[in-house]
Amino acid sequence: MEISVQGTADAEIPEQNGVAAPPALSLAPPELSPDPILSEEKVLVSVEVCLKPSSTVRADDVRSAVERMLEKRSLSYVDGPVEVPIDNPFLMDNVQRISICDTDEWAKNHGVLLFWQVKPVVHVFQLSEEGPCEEPDADGQLSSFNEWILPAKEFDGMWESLIYEPGLKQRLLRYAQSALLFTEKGVNPFLVSWNRIILLHGPPGTGKTSLCKALAQKLSIRFNSRYPQCQLVEVNAHSLFSKWFSESGKLVAKLFQKIQEMVEEENNLVFVLIDEVESLAAARKAALSGSEPSDSIRVVNALLTQMDKLKSSPNVLILTTSNITTAIDIAFVDRADIKAYVGPPTLRARYEILSSCLQELVRTGILSKFQDSDELLPPNYASVTGNMNLLPREAEAAELCKKLLETAEVCEGLSGRSLRKLPFLAHSSLADPTRCDPCKFLDTMIQTAVRERSELPD
Ligand SMILES: Nc1ncnc2c1ncn2[C@@H]1O[C@H](COP(=O)(O)OP(=O)(O)OP(=O)(O)O)[C@@H](O)[C@H]1O
């Protein structure tokens, strides 16, 4: 029987074969999501506040100071930096930067987000400068995992630098936030089932590993009131299964023992990043064909069992990546809740990636400024592809945009990794690298891209 979850008890009950059908299960009619323009409901906007490395003040004091500062702001909210007010010595002394995040989706659907529509949620954090901790094993060999304290200086800005089709990053962030919330609230896993495992798959160089690290960094900032400590353990599955094959069993045991110790501390949020998970399937296959020691299958099984064990800990999220979707162990794919395909960059993403490369070269003085102005930014993709009514003085900017768009078109088929290398390769082929304006530089980028594409395997 179909159960309707809409309608009210007063709704007319249709007759079925002359017999009055039983009343449909009545739930309250769904509420329309309130429009903050018309109602009192506010849009939650994350505001991230990065403390200076030297700062020793309490995060709560900074949060209150930033909240007071934002109350005085009568501007619209868009993603990007907010200036630290110079008349606020407390913030000036302690805060490195303040950024507004996640408003882009709202802006896309509804236009401008005005200050009175917003409820800012302030997250205060300080970056760890410790770097990766690689523990050598008993024989002095490098271990098969790296450990980071989050939020780490090395991953700062990574989230913003990754450009995908709209929605992908938000989807991952929301998924991870829900997964942590469900566990936190003690939702019964027999009634509602979810794992805390994400699988990103797609061609090489599309930013999967970086996206996992950036997501872990983001979550460590967003959840820092609940989890004041946060760690990322980066495991390379390939090295786990091939480098010291006979030792693999011990390595898996050692790795998970270490993770288990981290997880036992309930204020610790632990991310386990397993790269190249397709090697699990390869190890199992090799074991079956007899070309590898037969205990490899036990190692794969041990890994899966250990991952299942971790499921009972509320403070772990497992992030995995693979280049070869079809070859991922089916037992593994089944365990992942979110399987997101991360493909090569679209035209828009290529434009934005190349634009951010140019900005960086202008910022560092390698390229001259656009039209000798103070403006570092070439116009964004939307203004290039939309109806751009440029003023005459902006004609030069328009020229630059067109060139950039042309370059992005030529780069079709190149991965994000290759795109980020392109400016370097182009620069190294310049006859006179000391005199470089952005438009001429883009001509060299086009030539370099054509050469790079011709060298791609068929
Ligand atoms: N969509 C993207 N936007 C911006 N930068 C990107 C993008 N994709 C890749 N990159 C750049 O490429 C670099 C390499 O990415 P990363 O190693 O994370 O890719 P991957 O998909 O994990 O590669 P592999 O599968 O070969 O390990 C990133 O650090 C980033 O600079």
PDB file of C-alpha atoms and ligand atoms in Angstrom, residues 158 161-164 202-211 275-276 321-323 342-345 349 353 415-418 420, ligand 1:
ATOM      1  CA  MET A 158      43.667  24.635  -0.321  1.00  0.00           C
ATOM      2  CA  SER A 161      42.109  26.938  -4.547  1.00  0.00           C
ATOM      3  CA  LEU A 162      40.173  23.876  -5.709  1.00  0.00           C
ATOM      4  CA  ILE A 163      37.670  24.752  -8.391  1.00  0.00           C
ATOM      5  CA  TYR A 164      34.912  22.361  -9.442  1.00  0.00           C
ATOM      6  CA  GLY A 202      38.228   9.990 -11.147  1.00  0.00           C
ATOM      7  CA  PRO A 203      41.205  10.511 -13.472  1.00  0.00           C
ATOM      8  CA  PRO A 204      44.684  11.357 -12.116  1.00  0.00           C
ATOM      9  CA  GLY A 205      45.478  14.940 -11.184  1.00  0.00           C
ATOM     10  CA  THR A 206      41.883  16.102 -10.685  1.00  0.00           C
ATOM     11  CA  GLY A 207      42.535  17.137  -7.103  1.00  0.00           C
ATOM     12  CA  LYS A 208      40.989  14.192  -5.219  1.00  0.00           C
ATOM     13  CA  THR A 209      43.716  13.897  -2.585  1.00  0.00           C
ATOM     14  CA  SER A 210      43.872  17.656  -2.175  1.00  0.00           C
ATOM     15  CA  LEU A 211      40.083  17.827  -1.825  1.00  0.00           C
ATOM     16  CA  ASP A 275      44.858   7.092  -1.201  1.00  0.00           C
ATOM     17  CA  GLU A 276      44.751   4.706  -4.157  1.00  0.00           C
ATOM     18  CA  THR A 321      40.507   8.198  -3.319  1.00  0.00           C
ATOM     19  CA  SER A 322      40.932   6.102  -6.431  1.00  0.00           C
ATOM     20  CA  ASN A 323      42.023   6.690 -10.013  1.00  0.00           C
ATOM     21  CA  VAL A 342      35.805  14.117  -9.615  1.00  0.00           C
ATOM     22  CA  GLY A 343      36.325  14.778 -13.292  1.00  0.00           C
ATOM     23  CA  PRO A 344      38.670  16.933 -15.382  1.00  0.00           C
ATOM     24  CA  PRO A 345      38.032  20.661 -15.023  1.00  0.00           C
ATOM     25  CA  ALA A 349      36.932  25.729 -13.856  1.00  0.00           C
ATOM     26  CA  ILE A 353      42.206  28.051 -12.269  1.00  0.00           C
ATOM     27  CA  SER A 415      44.046  17.931 -15.639  1.00  0.00           C
ATOM     28  CA  GLY A 416      43.933  20.489 -12.843  1.00  0.00           C
ATOM     29  CA  ARG A 417      47.454  19.421 -11.938  1.00  0.00           C
ATOM     30  CA  SER A 418      48.735  20.135 -15.482  1.00  0.00           C
ATOM     31  CA  ARG A 420      48.599  24.623 -12.366  1.00  0.00           C
TER      32      ARG A 420
HETATM   33  N1  LIG B   1      39.801  21.249  -9.903  1.00  0.00           N
HETATM   34  C1  LIG B   1      40.972  21.756  -9.521  1.00  0.00           C
HETATM   35  N2  LIG B   1      41.043  23.047  -9.157  1.00  0.00           N
HETATM   36  C2  LIG B   1      42.199  23.588  -8.791  1.00  0.00           C
HETATM   37  N3  LIG B   1      43.367  22.923  -8.721  1.00  0.00           N
HETATM   38  C3  LIG B   1      43.367  21.628  -9.073  1.00  0.00           C
HETATM   39  C4  LIG B   1      42.173  20.972  -9.488  1.00  0.00           C
HETATM   40  N4  LIG B   1      42.464  19.689  -9.758  1.00  0.00           N
HETATM   41  C5  LIG B   1      43.775  19.532  -9.522  1.00  0.00           C
HETATM   42  N5  LIG B   1      44.318  20.681  -9.105  1.00  0.00           N
HETATM   43  C6  LIG B   1      45.736  20.900  -8.762  1.00  0.00           C
HETATM   44  O1  LIG B   1      46.429  19.689  -8.989  1.00  0.00           O
HETATM   45  C7  LIG B   1      47.177  19.305  -7.831  1.00  0.00           C
HETATM   46  C8  LIG B   1      47.235  17.805  -7.728  1.00  0.00           C
HETATM   47  O2  LIG B   1      46.047  17.289  -7.258  1.00  0.00           O
HETATM   48  P1  LIG B   1      45.921  15.908  -6.450  1.00  0.00           P
HETATM   49  O3  LIG B   1      47.243  15.265  -6.247  1.00  0.00           O
HETATM   50  O4  LIG B   1      45.092  16.189  -5.262  1.00  0.00           O
HETATM   51  O5  LIG B   1      45.093  15.097  -7.516  1.00  0.00           O
HETATM   52  P2  LIG B   1      44.655  13.588  -7.479  1.00  0.00           P
HETATM   53  O6  LIG B   1      43.369  13.542  -8.232  1.00  0.00           O
HETATM   54  O7  LIG B   1      44.646  13.075  -6.096  1.00  0.00           O
HETATM   55  O8  LIG B   1      45.804  12.949  -8.316  1.00  0.00           O
HETATM   56  P3  LIG B   1      46.275  11.399  -8.349  1.00  0.00           P
HETATM   57  O9  LIG B   1      45.039  10.626  -8.573  1.00  0.00           O
HETATM   58  O10 LIG B   1      47.228  11.371  -9.483  1.00  0.00           O
HETATM   59  O11 LIG B   1      46.915  11.151  -7.018  1.00  0.00           O
HETATM   60  C9  LIG B   1      46.459  19.995  -6.686  1.00  0.00           C
HETATM   61  O12 LIG B   1      47.309  20.283  -5.640  1.00  0.00           O
HETATM   62  C10 LIG B   1      45.934  21.250  -7.313  1.00  0.00           C
HETATM   63  O13 LIG B   1      46.921  22.241  -7.261  1.00  0.00           O
END
